[in-house]
Structure formats: structure tokens, C-alpha cells
Coordinates of C-alpha atoms and ligand atoms in Angstrom, one line a residue:
Chain A
M997 CA 75.1 -48.0 -13.0
G998 CA 73.9 -46.4 -9.8
S999 CA 73.5 -49.7 -8.0
V1000 CA 77.1 -50.7 -8.5
R1001 CA 78.4 -47.3 -7.5
A1002 CA 76.2 -47.4 -4.4
E1003 CA 77.6 -50.9 -3.5
F1004 CA 81.2 -49.5 -3.3
L1005 CA 80.1 -46.9 -0.7
K1006 CA 79.2 -49.8 1.6
L1007 CA 82.8 -51.0 1.6
K1008 CA 83.9 -48.0 3.7
R1009 CA 85.1 -49.1 7.2
S1010 CA 84.2 -52.7 6.1
L1011 CA 85.9 -55.7 7.7
S1012 CA 86.3 -57.0 4.1
W1013 CA 89.6 -55.0 3.8
A1014 CA 91.1 -57.0 6.6
V1015 CA 90.3 -60.2 4.8
V1016 CA 91.8 -58.8 1.6
V1017 CA 95.1 -57.9 3.2
L1018 CA 95.5 -60.7 5.8
L1019 CA 94.6 -63.8 3.8
P1020 CA 97.1 -63.5 1.0
L1021 CA 99.8 -62.2 3.4
M1022 CA 99.2 -65.3 5.4
A1023 CA 99.7 -67.4 2.3
V1024 CA 102.9 -65.6 1.4
I1025 CA 104.3 -65.8 4.9
T1026 CA 103.5 -69.5 5.2
G1027 CA 105.2 -70.2 1.9
A1028 CA 108.2 -68.3 2.8
A1029 CA 108.5 -69.8 6.3
N1030 CA 108.2 -73.3 4.9
T1031 CA 111.1 -72.5 2.6
V1032 CA 113.3 -71.0 5.3
V1033 CA 112.6 -74.0 7.7
S1034 CA 113.5 -76.5 5.0
G1035 CA 116.9 -75.0 4.3
G1036 CA 116.0 -71.8 2.5
R1037 CA 116.6 -73.1 -1.0
L1038 CA 114.4 -72.1 -4.0
E1039 CA 115.7 -74.6 -6.6
D1040 CA 113.9 -72.9 -9.5
G1041 CA 113.9 -69.3 -8.2
W1042 CA 110.7 -67.4 -8.6
H1043 CA 108.9 -70.4 -10.0
T1044 CA 109.5 -72.4 -6.8
L1045 CA 108.5 -69.5 -4.6
W1046 CA 105.3 -68.9 -6.6
L1047 CA 104.5 -72.6 -6.4
R1048 CA 105.0 -72.8 -2.6
V1049 CA 102.7 -69.8 -2.0
V1050 CA 100.0 -70.3 -4.5
I1051 CA 99.3 -74.0 -4.6
F1052 CA 98.1 -74.3 -1.0
Y1053 CA 96.4 -70.8 -1.2
G1054 CA 94.4 -72.0 -4.2
L1055 CA 93.4 -75.3 -2.7
F1056 CA 91.4 -73.9 0.3
P1057 CA 92.2 -70.4 1.6
L1058 CA 91.2 -68.5 -1.5
A1059 CA 87.7 -70.1 -1.9
I1060 CA 87.1 -69.6 1.8
G1061 CA 88.3 -66.0 1.6
V1062 CA 86.0 -65.3 -1.3
A1063 CA 83.1 -66.9 0.7
A1064 CA 83.9 -64.8 3.8
L1065 CA 83.9 -61.7 1.6
A1066 CA 80.5 -62.7 0.1
S1067 CA 79.1 -63.2 3.6
L1068 CA 80.5 -59.8 4.7
V1069 CA 79.0 -57.9 1.8
W1070 CA 75.6 -59.4 2.3
R1071 CA 75.7 -59.3 6.1
V1072 CA 74.8 -55.6 6.2
E1073 CA 71.6 -56.3 4.1
H1074 CA 70.3 -58.8 6.7
H1075 CA 70.2 -56.0 9.3
G1076 CA 67.1 -54.0 10.3
G1077 CA 64.9 -53.0 7.4
N1078 CA 67.6 -53.1 4.8
W1079 CA 66.2 -56.0 2.8
N1080 CA 62.9 -54.2 2.6
A1081 CA 64.5 -51.0 1.5
L1082 CA 66.8 -52.7 -1.0
M1083 CA 63.9 -54.4 -2.8
G1084 CA 61.4 -51.5 -2.2
R1085 CA 63.2 -49.4 -4.7
H1086 CA 63.0 -49.4 -8.4
V1087 CA 66.3 -51.2 -8.8
S1088 CA 66.0 -54.5 -10.6
S1089 CA 66.9 -57.8 -9.0
L1090 CA 69.6 -58.3 -11.7
H1091 CA 71.2 -55.0 -10.7
V1092 CA 71.2 -55.9 -7.0
V1093 CA 72.9 -59.2 -7.8
I1094 CA 75.4 -57.6 -10.2
G1095 CA 76.2 -54.9 -7.7
K1096 CA 77.3 -57.4 -5.1
V1097 CA 79.3 -59.5 -7.6
A1098 CA 81.1 -56.4 -8.9
V1099 CA 82.2 -55.5 -5.4
L1100 CA 83.4 -59.0 -4.9
A1101 CA 85.3 -58.9 -8.2
V1102 CA 87.2 -55.8 -7.0
L1103 CA 87.9 -57.3 -3.6
A1104 CA 89.2 -60.5 -5.3
A1105 CA 91.5 -58.4 -7.6
A1106 CA 92.7 -56.5 -4.5
M1107 CA 93.4 -59.8 -2.8
Q1108 CA 95.4 -61.1 -5.8
T1109 CA 97.4 -57.8 -5.9
V1110 CA 98.3 -58.2 -2.3
L1111 CA 99.5 -61.8 -3.0
V1112 CA 101.6 -60.8 -6.0
V1113 CA 103.2 -57.8 -4.2
G1114 CA 103.8 -60.1 -1.2
V1115 CA 105.5 -62.7 -3.3
V1116 CA 107.7 -60.0 -5.0
V1117 CA 108.7 -58.4 -1.7
V1118 CA 109.5 -61.7 -0.1
G1119 CA 111.4 -62.9 -3.2
K1120 CA 113.6 -59.8 -3.2
L1121 CA 114.1 -59.1 0.5
V1122 CA 114.1 -62.6 2.0
F1123 CA 115.5 -64.7 -0.8
A1124 CA 117.3 -62.0 -2.9
L1125 CA 116.0 -63.5 -6.1
P1126 CA 117.3 -61.9 -9.4
G1127 CA 114.9 -59.7 -11.5
V1128 CA 111.2 -59.7 -10.8
L1129 CA 108.4 -62.3 -10.9
P1130 CA 108.3 -63.7 -14.5
A1131 CA 105.6 -62.2 -16.7
P1132 CA 103.4 -65.3 -17.1
Y1133 CA 102.6 -65.1 -13.4
F1134 CA 101.0 -61.7 -13.9
L1135 CA 98.8 -63.2 -16.6
V1136 CA 98.0 -66.1 -14.4
S1137 CA 97.1 -63.6 -11.7
V1138 CA 94.5 -62.0 -13.9
V1139 CA 93.2 -65.4 -14.8
I1140 CA 92.9 -66.3 -11.1
V1141 CA 90.9 -63.1 -10.4
L1142 CA 88.6 -64.1 -13.3
A1143 CA 88.3 -67.6 -11.8
C1144 CA 87.2 -66.1 -8.5
L1145 CA 84.1 -64.7 -10.2
P1146 CA 82.0 -67.9 -10.4
V1147 CA 82.8 -68.7 -6.7
A1148 CA 82.0 -65.1 -5.8
A1149 CA 78.7 -65.3 -7.7
L1150 CA 77.8 -68.6 -6.1
Q1151 CA 78.8 -67.6 -2.6
S1152 CA 77.0 -64.3 -3.1
G1153 CA 73.8 -66.2 -3.9
L1154 CA 74.2 -68.4 -0.9
S1155 CA 74.8 -65.4 1.4
M1156 CA 71.9 -63.6 -0.1
L1157 CA 69.6 -66.5 0.8
M1158 CA 71.2 -67.3 4.2
R1159 CA 71.4 -64.9 7.1
S1160 CA 74.1 -67.0 8.6
F1161 CA 77.7 -65.9 8.2
A1162 CA 79.3 -69.3 8.7
A1163 CA 77.0 -71.6 6.7
P1164 CA 78.0 -70.3 3.3
V1165 CA 81.6 -70.4 4.3
A1166 CA 81.2 -74.0 5.3
V1167 CA 79.7 -74.7 1.8
A1168 CA 82.8 -73.1 0.3
L1169 CA 85.1 -75.4 2.3
L1170 CA 83.1 -78.5 1.2
G1171 CA 83.2 -77.1 -2.4
A1172 CA 86.9 -76.6 -2.2
I1173 CA 87.5 -80.1 -1.0
G1174 CA 85.3 -81.4 -3.8
G1175 CA 87.3 -79.4 -6.3
V1176 CA 90.6 -80.8 -5.0
V1177 CA 89.2 -84.3 -5.3
L1178 CA 88.2 -83.7 -8.9
L1179 CA 91.7 -82.3 -9.7
M1180 CA 93.5 -85.1 -7.9
T1181 CA 91.5 -87.7 -9.8
R1182 CA 92.5 -85.7 -13.0
L1183 CA 88.9 -85.1 -14.0
E1184 CA 89.8 -81.8 -15.5
V1185 CA 86.7 -81.3 -17.6
L1186 CA 84.5 -81.8 -14.6
A1187 CA 86.7 -79.7 -12.4
V1188 CA 86.5 -76.8 -14.7
V1189 CA 82.7 -76.6 -14.7
V1190 CA 82.5 -76.6 -10.9
P1191 CA 83.4 -73.1 -9.6
Y1192 CA 85.6 -74.4 -6.8
G1193 CA 87.4 -76.8 -9.0
L1194 CA 87.9 -74.1 -11.6
L1195 CA 89.4 -71.8 -9.0
G1196 CA 91.9 -74.5 -7.9
R1197 CA 92.7 -75.2 -11.6
A1198 CA 93.4 -71.5 -12.2
T1199 CA 95.9 -71.2 -9.3
Q1200 CA 97.8 -74.2 -10.7
L1201 CA 98.4 -72.7 -14.1
G1202 CA 102.1 -73.0 -15.0
T1203 CA 103.0 -74.9 -11.8
G1204 CA 102.9 -78.5 -13.2
M1205 CA 100.8 -79.6 -10.3
F1206 CA 97.8 -81.9 -10.6
V1207 CA 96.4 -81.6 -14.1
D1208 CA 98.8 -78.8 -15.2
S1209 CA 101.4 -79.3 -17.8
G1210 CA 104.0 -77.0 -16.2
T1211 CA 103.9 -74.2 -18.8
V1212 CA 101.2 -71.5 -19.3
T1213 CA 99.6 -72.5 -22.5
T1214 CA 97.1 -70.5 -24.5
G1215 CA 94.7 -73.4 -24.5
A1216 CA 94.7 -73.9 -20.7
V1217 CA 94.2 -70.1 -20.1
A1218 CA 91.5 -69.9 -22.7
A1219 CA 89.6 -72.9 -21.2
V1220 CA 89.7 -71.4 -17.7
V1221 CA 88.7 -67.9 -18.9
V1222 CA 85.8 -69.1 -21.0
A1223 CA 84.6 -71.4 -18.2
A1224 CA 84.9 -68.6 -15.6
L1225 CA 82.9 -66.1 -17.7
S1226 CA 80.2 -68.5 -18.7
L1227 CA 79.8 -69.9 -15.2
T1228 CA 79.6 -66.4 -13.7
A1229 CA 76.9 -65.4 -16.2
V1230 CA 74.8 -68.5 -15.5
V1231 CA 75.1 -68.1 -11.7
V1232 CA 74.3 -64.4 -11.8
A1233 CA 71.3 -64.9 -14.0
G1234 CA 70.1 -67.8 -11.8
T1235 CA 70.5 -65.7 -8.6
A1236 CA 68.6 -62.8 -10.1
A1237 CA 65.8 -65.1 -11.1
I1238 CA 65.6 -66.5 -7.6
L1239 CA 65.7 -63.1 -6.0
D1240 CA 62.9 -62.0 -8.3
R1241 CA 60.7 -64.8 -7.0
L1242 CA 61.7 -64.4 -3.4
D1243 CA 59.4 -63.3 -0.6
I1244 CA 61.2 -60.8 1.6
R1245 CA 60.8 -61.7 5.2
Chain B
M1142 CA 35.1 -45.6 -8.7
V1143 CA 37.1 -45.4 -11.8
G1144 CA 35.6 -42.9 -14.2
H1145 CA 35.6 -43.8 -17.9
G1146 CA 39.0 -42.6 -19.0
G1147 CA 39.0 -40.0 -16.2
P1148 CA 41.6 -39.8 -13.5
V1149 CA 41.7 -42.5 -10.9
A1150 CA 40.5 -41.3 -7.5
E1151 CA 42.3 -44.0 -5.6
M1152 CA 46.0 -44.3 -5.0
I1153 CA 45.8 -47.9 -3.9
T1154 CA 43.0 -50.4 -4.5
T1155 CA 43.2 -54.1 -3.8
H1156 CA 40.7 -56.9 -4.6
D1157 CA 40.5 -60.0 -2.5
L1158 CA 44.1 -59.7 -1.4
G1159 CA 45.4 -62.6 0.7
K1160 CA 48.6 -64.3 1.9
T1161 CA 49.0 -67.8 3.2
Y1162 CA 52.0 -68.9 5.1
G1163 CA 52.4 -72.6 5.7
G1164 CA 48.6 -73.2 5.3
R1165 CA 47.7 -70.4 7.6
A1166 CA 46.0 -67.3 6.1
V1167 CA 47.6 -64.3 7.6
V1168 CA 45.8 -61.9 5.3
E1169 CA 42.5 -62.7 3.7
G1170 CA 40.0 -61.1 1.4
L1171 CA 41.3 -57.6 1.7
D1172 CA 39.7 -54.9 -0.4
L1173 CA 41.7 -51.8 0.4
R1174 CA 40.8 -48.4 -0.9
V1175 CA 43.3 -45.6 -0.3
P1176 CA 42.1 -42.3 -1.8
K1177 CA 44.6 -40.0 -3.4
G1178 CA 46.0 -37.3 -1.1
C1179 CA 44.8 -38.8 2.1
V1180 CA 46.6 -40.0 5.2
Y1181 CA 45.4 -43.6 5.5
G1182 CA 45.7 -44.9 9.0
F1183 CA 46.2 -48.7 8.9
L1184 CA 45.4 -50.1 12.3
G1185 CA 45.5 -53.5 13.9
P1186 CA 46.8 -55.4 16.9
N1187 CA 50.2 -57.1 16.8
G1188 CA 50.2 -59.9 14.3
S1189 CA 47.1 -58.8 12.5
G1190 CA 48.9 -58.7 9.1
K1191 CA 49.7 -55.0 8.7
S1192 CA 53.3 -55.5 7.7
T1193 CA 52.4 -58.4 5.4
T1194 CA 49.8 -56.3 3.6
M1195 CA 52.2 -53.4 3.1
K1196 CA 54.9 -55.8 1.9
M1197 CA 52.4 -57.1 -0.7
L1198 CA 51.6 -53.5 -1.8
L1199 CA 55.3 -53.0 -2.5
S1200 CA 55.6 -56.5 -4.1
L1201 CA 58.2 -57.5 -1.5
V1202 CA 55.9 -60.4 -0.8
R1203 CA 53.9 -62.1 -3.5
P1204 CA 50.2 -62.4 -2.7
T1205 CA 48.6 -65.8 -2.6
T1206 CA 45.3 -64.4 -3.8
G1207 CA 43.9 -61.3 -5.3
E1208 CA 45.3 -58.2 -7.0
I1209 CA 46.7 -54.8 -6.3
R1210 CA 46.4 -51.6 -8.3
I1211 CA 48.5 -48.6 -7.6
M1212 CA 47.7 -45.4 -9.5
G1213 CA 45.3 -47.5 -11.5
R1214 CA 48.1 -49.8 -12.7
P1215 CA 48.5 -53.4 -11.6
M1216 CA 51.3 -54.0 -9.1
R1217 CA 53.1 -57.3 -9.7
R1218 CA 56.6 -58.5 -9.7
S1219 CA 56.8 -57.8 -13.4
T1220 CA 55.5 -54.2 -13.1
R1221 CA 56.9 -53.4 -9.7
R1222 CA 59.9 -51.4 -10.9
E1223 CA 58.1 -48.6 -12.7
L1224 CA 55.6 -48.2 -9.8
L1225 CA 58.3 -48.3 -7.1
G1226 CA 59.9 -45.3 -8.6
H1227 CA 56.9 -43.3 -7.3
I1228 CA 56.7 -44.9 -3.9
G1229 CA 58.8 -44.3 -0.8
S1230 CA 58.6 -46.9 1.9
L1231 CA 59.8 -47.8 5.4
I1232 CA 58.8 -51.3 6.4
E1233 CA 59.2 -52.9 9.9
S1234 CA 62.5 -51.6 11.2
P1235 CA 64.4 -48.6 9.8
P1236 CA 66.9 -49.4 7.1
A1237 CA 70.4 -47.8 6.9
Y1238 CA 73.9 -49.2 7.3
G1239 CA 75.2 -48.9 10.8
H1240 CA 78.9 -48.7 9.9
L1241 CA 78.2 -45.7 7.7
T1242 CA 77.3 -42.2 8.8
G1243 CA 73.9 -40.6 8.2
R1244 CA 75.5 -38.5 5.4
E1245 CA 77.0 -41.6 3.7
N1246 CA 73.7 -43.5 3.9
M1247 CA 72.0 -40.6 2.2
R1248 CA 74.7 -40.5 -0.4
L1249 CA 74.1 -44.1 -1.0
V1250 CA 70.4 -43.6 -1.7
Q1251 CA 71.4 -40.6 -3.9
R1252 CA 73.7 -42.8 -6.1
L1253 CA 71.2 -45.6 -6.2
L1254 CA 68.3 -43.5 -7.3
E1255 CA 70.3 -40.9 -9.2
L1256 CA 69.0 -38.0 -7.1
N1257 CA 70.3 -34.5 -7.1
D1258 CA 71.8 -32.8 -4.0
D1259 CA 68.8 -30.6 -3.5
Q1260 CA 66.5 -33.6 -3.1
V1261 CA 68.7 -35.1 -0.5
V1262 CA 69.1 -31.8 1.4
R1263 CA 65.4 -31.2 1.4
A1264 CA 64.6 -34.7 2.7
V1265 CA 67.1 -34.4 5.5
H1266 CA 65.7 -31.0 6.5
T1267 CA 62.2 -32.3 6.4
V1268 CA 63.0 -34.8 9.2
R1269 CA 65.3 -32.3 10.9
L1270 CA 68.3 -34.6 10.9
H1271 CA 70.8 -32.1 9.4
D1272 CA 72.7 -31.7 12.7
H1273 CA 73.4 -35.4 13.1
L1274 CA 74.6 -36.4 9.6
D1275 CA 78.3 -37.0 10.6
K1276 CA 77.5 -39.6 13.3
R1277 CA 77.6 -43.3 12.5
V1278 CA 74.1 -44.7 12.3
R1279 CA 74.9 -47.5 14.8
D1280 CA 75.3 -44.7 17.3
Y1281 CA 72.0 -43.1 16.5
S1282 CA 69.0 -43.2 18.8
L1283 CA 66.0 -45.2 17.6
G1284 CA 64.2 -42.0 16.9
M1285 CA 67.1 -40.7 14.7
K1286 CA 67.2 -44.0 12.9
Q1287 CA 63.4 -43.7 12.2
R1288 CA 63.9 -40.2 10.9
L1289 CA 66.8 -41.2 8.7
G1290 CA 64.6 -44.0 7.3
I1291 CA 61.9 -41.5 6.5
A1292 CA 64.4 -39.2 4.9
M1293 CA 65.7 -42.1 2.7
A1294 CA 62.1 -42.8 1.7
L1295 CA 61.3 -39.1 1.0
A1296 CA 64.4 -38.2 -1.0
R1297 CA 63.0 -39.6 -4.2
E1298 CA 60.0 -37.3 -3.8
P1299 CA 57.4 -40.0 -4.0
R1300 CA 53.8 -39.6 -4.7
L1301 CA 52.9 -42.4 -2.3
L1302 CA 54.6 -43.0 1.1
I1303 CA 54.1 -46.3 2.8
L1304 CA 55.3 -46.2 6.4
D1305 CA 55.0 -49.2 8.7
E1306 CA 54.9 -48.2 12.4
P1307 CA 57.1 -45.2 11.9
T1308 CA 56.5 -44.1 15.5
N1309 CA 57.7 -47.3 17.0
G1310 CA 60.0 -46.6 19.9
L1311 CA 59.6 -42.8 19.7
D1312 CA 58.9 -40.6 22.7
P1313 CA 55.8 -38.5 22.8
A1314 CA 57.6 -35.5 21.3
G1315 CA 59.0 -37.7 18.5
I1316 CA 55.5 -39.1 17.9
D1317 CA 54.1 -35.7 17.7
E1318 CA 56.8 -34.6 15.3
I1319 CA 56.0 -37.5 12.9
R1320 CA 52.4 -36.7 13.1
R1321 CA 53.0 -33.2 12.1
L1322 CA 55.3 -34.4 9.3
L1323 CA 52.7 -36.7 7.9
K1324 CA 50.1 -33.9 7.9
Q1325 CA 52.6 -31.6 6.2
L1326 CA 53.4 -34.2 3.5
A1327 CA 49.7 -34.9 2.8
D1328 CA 49.1 -31.1 2.5
G1329 CA 51.8 -31.2 -0.1
G1330 CA 49.8 -33.7 -2.1
I1331 CA 51.5 -36.9 -1.1
T1332 CA 49.3 -39.9 -0.3
V1333 CA 50.5 -41.4 3.0
M1334 CA 49.6 -44.9 4.2
V1335 CA 50.8 -45.3 7.8
S1336 CA 50.3 -48.3 10.1
S1337 CA 50.2 -48.5 13.9
H1338 CA 48.8 -50.7 16.6
L1339 CA 48.0 -47.6 18.6
L1340 CA 44.9 -45.8 17.4
D1341 CA 45.9 -42.8 19.5
E1342 CA 49.0 -42.2 17.4
I1343 CA 47.3 -41.7 14.1
D1344 CA 43.7 -40.9 15.1
R1345 CA 44.2 -37.2 14.7
T1346 CA 46.3 -37.3 11.5
A1347 CA 44.5 -40.0 9.5
T1348 CA 41.6 -38.9 7.3
V1349 CA 40.7 -42.5 6.4
L1350 CA 41.1 -45.5 8.7
G1351 CA 41.4 -49.1 7.9
I1352 CA 41.2 -51.5 10.8
L1353 CA 42.6 -55.0 10.5
G1354 CA 42.0 -58.0 12.8
N1355 CA 43.3 -61.5 12.2
G1356 CA 44.2 -60.6 8.6
R1357 CA 40.7 -59.4 7.8
M1358 CA 39.4 -55.9 7.3
L1359 CA 37.1 -55.0 10.2
F1360 CA 36.4 -51.5 9.1
Q1361 CA 37.3 -49.0 6.4
G1362 CA 36.1 -45.4 6.2
T1363 CA 36.4 -42.1 7.9
R1364 CA 36.6 -41.4 11.6
D1365 CA 32.9 -40.3 11.8
Q1366 CA 31.7 -43.4 9.9
L1367 CA 33.6 -45.5 12.5
L1368 CA 32.0 -43.7 15.4
A1369 CA 28.5 -43.9 13.8
R1370 CA 28.9 -47.6 13.3
S1371 CA 28.7 -48.7 16.9
T1372 CA 26.0 -48.2 19.4
P1373 CA 27.2 -46.7 22.7
D1374 CA 26.1 -48.3 25.9
V1375 CA 22.8 -47.3 27.7
L1376 CA 23.2 -46.2 31.3
I1377 CA 20.1 -46.4 33.6
D1378 CA 20.4 -44.5 36.9
T1379 CA 18.4 -46.2 39.6
P1380 CA 18.6 -46.5 43.4
E1381 CA 18.4 -50.3 43.1
P1382 CA 21.1 -51.2 40.5
Q1383 CA 21.6 -54.7 41.7
R1384 CA 17.9 -55.7 41.4
A1385 CA 17.6 -54.0 38.1
A1386 CA 20.7 -55.7 36.7
A1387 CA 19.5 -59.1 37.8
L1388 CA 16.4 -58.5 35.8
T1389 CA 17.8 -57.0 32.6
A1390 CA 20.7 -59.6 32.5
Q1391 CA 18.1 -62.1 31.3
W1392 CA 17.8 -60.3 27.9
H1393 CA 20.8 -58.1 27.4
P1394 CA 24.5 -58.0 28.4
T1395 CA 24.4 -56.0 31.7
R1396 CA 26.9 -54.6 34.1
V1397 CA 26.4 -52.7 37.3
D1398 CA 28.4 -49.4 37.0
G1399 CA 28.2 -47.5 40.3
E1400 CA 24.7 -46.2 40.8
A1401 CA 23.7 -47.2 37.3
V1402 CA 23.1 -50.3 35.2
R1403 CA 25.1 -50.5 31.9
L1404 CA 23.6 -52.3 29.0
S1405 CA 25.5 -52.9 25.7
G1406 CA 24.2 -53.2 22.2
L1407 CA 20.8 -51.8 22.8
D1408 CA 18.8 -49.9 20.1
H1409 CA 16.0 -47.4 20.7
K1410 CA 13.3 -50.0 20.8
G1411 CA 15.3 -52.3 23.1
T1412 CA 15.9 -49.3 25.4
A1413 CA 12.2 -48.5 25.6
G1414 CA 11.4 -52.2 26.4
V1415 CA 13.9 -52.4 29.2
V1416 CA 12.6 -49.1 30.8
S1417 CA 9.0 -50.2 30.7
R1418 CA 9.9 -53.6 32.1
L1419 CA 11.8 -52.1 35.0
V1420 CA 9.0 -49.7 35.8
R1421 CA 6.5 -52.5 35.8
D1422 CA 8.6 -54.3 38.4
G1423 CA 8.5 -51.3 40.6
I1424 CA 12.1 -50.2 40.1
D1425 CA 12.6 -46.4 40.3
I1426 CA 14.4 -44.8 37.3
Y1427 CA 16.1 -41.5 37.8
G1428 CA 17.5 -41.2 34.3
V1429 CA 18.3 -43.0 31.1
R1430 CA 21.2 -41.9 28.9
R1431 CA 23.7 -43.0 26.2
D1432 CA 27.3 -43.2 27.3
A1433 CA 29.8 -40.9 25.5
Q1434 CA 32.0 -43.2 23.5
S1435 CA 35.5 -42.7 22.3
L1436 CA 37.0 -43.9 19.1
E1437 CA 39.2 -46.0 21.3
D1438 CA 36.2 -47.9 22.7
V1439 CA 35.0 -48.6 19.1
F1440 CA 38.4 -49.8 18.1
M1441 CA 38.5 -52.1 21.2
D1442 CA 35.1 -53.4 20.3
L1443 CA 36.1 -54.2 16.8
T1444 CA 39.3 -55.9 17.6
G1445 CA 37.8 -57.8 20.5
G1446 CA 39.7 -55.9 23.1
R1447 CA 43.1 -56.9 21.8
G1448 CA 43.7 -53.6 20.3
L1449 CA 45.4 -51.1 22.6
Ligands
ATP1654 N1 57.5 -65.0 6.5 C1 56.6 -65.4 7.3 N2 56.4 -66.8 7.5 C2 55.4 -67.2 8.3 N3 54.6 -66.5 9.0 C3 54.7 -65.1 8.8 C4 55.7 -64.5 8.0 N4 55.5 -63.2 8.1 C5 54.5 -63.0 8.9 N5 54.0 -64.1 9.4 C6 52.9 -64.2 10.3 O1 51.8 -63.5 9.8 C7 51.1 -62.8 10.8 C8 51.0 -61.3 10.5 O2 52.3 -60.8 10.6 P1 52.5 -59.2 10.3 O3 54.0 -59.0 10.6 O4 52.0 -58.9 9.0 O5 51.7 -58.5 11.5 P2 51.6 -57.0 11.9 O6 50.2 -56.6 11.9 O7 52.6 -56.2 11.1 O8 52.1 -57.1 13.4 P3 53.0 -56.1 14.3 O9 52.1 -55.1 14.8 O10 53.5 -57.0 15.4 O11 54.1 -55.6 13.5 C9 51.8 -63.1 12.1 O12 51.1 -64.1 12.8 C10 53.2 -63.6 11.6 O13 53.6 -64.6 12.5
MG1655 MG1 54.4 -55.2 11.6

């Protein structure tokens, strides 16, 4: 698909890469620093380290990071005559929307990769943990990337409609707070159909926090994956339908 | 007119095209006729609705009323994609991504529209940008941005090119270059619709003119038709211009112009009447003549002086 390949060209020299590297590193460093300050003990080895890094990361920073990335990939379109050029070609609205979400998916995957590598490096070098990160967390990482998709699609839609960089990010912050509230009140079914709640839920897989059981179960993974894929499809289709009716200013 | 089953002579036709924003009609009752292979000069003062019209032609903006046909086919949101494949456009300000170089921007268009290398190279050469491709677009001059925008529009080898004020911000040499480029494209069989608020800029290139004022079509036709439409002022040379003017001002718009009296909107019969009246009042007349009128005057007349 030409429109997706074209989107990736726009990432060259983009500020997005700074977000992709700095945000997860910040989470890793914060998690590690907390541990060192509180005596440097990881009671349960890799599991404790993962928990300290990923729980907070999944509550706010991740959603905000995805929102910032969505604002960044749309920002270039709001300049000069780019909107007119984008829609003045024979590329369909659906392809325009999919192109952006595809780019965001790759950026989210890169962000998760930085997080995992960061956790492994800190675990080995700072805490001298035995072995490597247990396998389930690699699976959880894939699920987290999938759970980023509905948020990415929703934020992409908001950034498409709003020229502002900050406003969609503020929406993500409110969404993340709402997601936390849903998870704290143990309304799992509701949390999973709200993109921000789903993202929080995915990062808690296997941690035993909030609604999680503490082990990575097939049922929990399947629920998150199915919800992520269906939500993404719905949001993408909705955004494309809106774009198709939109007057370009 | 559309012949029965024959080829369509018009590239673009619209019927009663209109757009309303917040209860205000910014374009109204537009019947455009852009013949195939012409350079159509779309003129109008700032805010007259040129960009809005062009956006409707590209289906970037949905019309409130009326319909559009391009190459004989209806242009709507549902049909826009197949038609846009034949149209190159540059609306309002030039596109392009400032953080990328000219070459990267062209590659982007190439990927998006699945073009071959030759098409891209030719487009870049046509606008003579080949020496500036490795600079970031944010460091381009406005003229270079405009030319890159045109190259991006040309690369797909369109049959119709819609350019909104492509000479905006260019120096005289740049304007001249665009003018020659449009002529060259039209000679190659491409229909070009180009807008401007400066008649002077497209006067010599355009074969058909459309003049817009307050969202309405004030005139559409050739240059000669436009000139023929208006009546030039009558100048009466007399040693007593003040006394003569005081007299004629009772019936016609009059102005003293040096040693002459200038009367507007006078036909032949009116002229004869004025002359015989002045003679009867004992005013000497040395000569009566029609003023030479430029296209610019006509344009000013039409747009109520807001034009240029
Ligand atoms: N999206 C919009 N919402 C509200 N009003 C609009 C919108 N777009 C254009 N207008 C109004 O419509 C009118 C025509 O605007 P348009 O941009 O089409 O004029 P133009 O002839 O291209 O002017 P210029 O020579 O300055 O480019 C203006 O009064 C403008 O304020
Ligand atoms: Mg305009």
C-alpha cells in the first residue's frame, strides 16, 4: 500500500523518535531509582522489577506518549497546503487513516522494545538478576503493543480533527485517569471497552495489580487482544467516515 | 455543449454551484465552463471565493448547492477518487513537509501515487528545481516551495491542473517563469485552471477568463469578449471644461480631465445628444473621442474597483 509506505518516509528526522526512546527509558530509570532508594531489594526478582517499571508506565505515561506521537504524526499535515494536497489525491480516506495508525503501531512497538531492553539491561547491570526476563513478559509486551492500537487510532482521529498539539494530549490524560478509575473500581468489562482502560489493563497482565489475577492466563490475554483489535477496527472505520465527510479548511 | 455520444468539449462544467458558511453565501450560482486544453484564468479580489470554488472542484469542500462535472463525469465525494487520479492541484499555500528535503518530498509523492522515476525527474526538470533537491524544504525560498508544489502536482501527469495563486509571493522573474510554464503545459494538451487576484499576472497566458466578485460570476469568456463588453469613456475637448461639465453632470456621470470632460457609460446616441446640447449652449468643442481602455479598467469596473 503506497499510502502506508509514504507515511513511513515522513518519520525521517521526526521528533517522534525522541518520544519513543525517552519515555520508556524514563519509566525504567524511575522504577530502578525507586528500588535503589528503598534499599535495592527485588523480593521477587524480574517480576518485581517489571512490576515497578510497567505499572506506573501503563497508568499515565504510555497513553500520553501515544497521544504525543499521534499529535506529532498529524502535526506535519496541518502545515501549509498539506491537507489540501493529502485529500486532493486519489488516495481514499480509509488509506489516509490507516497510514497514520500503521505508523503509530510501529512507533508503539519500538517504544515497547525500548522498555523491554531497558528492563533487561537494568536487571542485569544494576541488580545482577539471574537469567533473563521470563518469557510471559515478552508475550505481555506484544499484547501491550496491540492494546496501544485503539488509543493510537482514537488519538490519531483527534489529532486529525484538531490543529492543536496539546488538546488531544490533554484528552489522553483525562482518558487515562478515567481508565484508572474504572480499573480501581474493578469494572473490568467496562475498562476493556474504553481504549485507555484497555491499555492500563494490558500493562497489568501478570502483575496481580488491580483486576489482574497475578498469572498470565489465556483468557485474560485473549480478552485484551480481541477487545484491542475490534476497538481499533471500529475507531479506524469511524475516523475514515468522518474524514470522508469533512470540509478541508 | 455536449454532443450526443460525442466527446465532451469542456473539462469542467458546474451548474448553480454554491457554498454557504455559517449562513453566509461565499459562492453562489456559479456556472463554470472550462474548455479542454485552455488556460482558464480565474480572477477575483481577495475573499471573492476563488479558493472555495477550487476546493469544491476537487471535492475538498462539499458544495451546498449545485453540481460539478469534470470530463463529463459528476464530481462528488463518492466519485472523487477516480477523477482525482487525472487532476494535479495546488491550493492556497504550497504543500510539502519542511523537515524533509525536496527529493524526499518527491519520493513521498512517488510512493503515494506509485509513479516511476522518469515521471518524477521530468516534473522536477519542468519546474527547474533539480539543483535544489537536497535542501530541506523549510530552508527553501517561497518561490522554490511554489515550484516544488507544482512539481508534486505535475508528477502524476494530470490532464487537468488546478493552481490556486501559484504566483503568490514570487518576484517578477518567477511570475514570468510560471507564466511560460503554464503556456508550455497547455501547449502539451493539459487544461490549466489558474487563479489570481492580479489580472496582469494571467492576462497574457489565459485564453479564457472567469471573473468572480463576492462569490458570483461577473464575467466569463475570452479577453476580446471582455473588452467588448464595456463602453469606454467619452472625452470631449473644450476650452471651457468646467462650464461644460456643470451642464453634462445633470444627465451623465461626468469628470473634468485636464482640458477635457470625461463622461462614462455613454452610447452613440447619448454622445450625439451631449454634443448637440453643448453646442446649443455656445460651448466650443474641439474634439470628441473614445478613451483607450485597458483590460485592467474593465476588470476594475466589474469588481467595483476592489480588484487590483
Ligand atoms: N472554512 C470557512 N469557514 C468560514 N468562512 C470561510 C471558510 N473558508 C472561506 N471562508 C470565507 O469565504 C470567503 C471566500 O474565501 P476564499 O478563500 O474562497 O476567497 P479567495 O477568493 O480565495 O480569496 P484570496 O484571494 O484572499 O485567496 C471569505 O470571506 C472567507 O472568509
Ligand atoms: Mg484564496
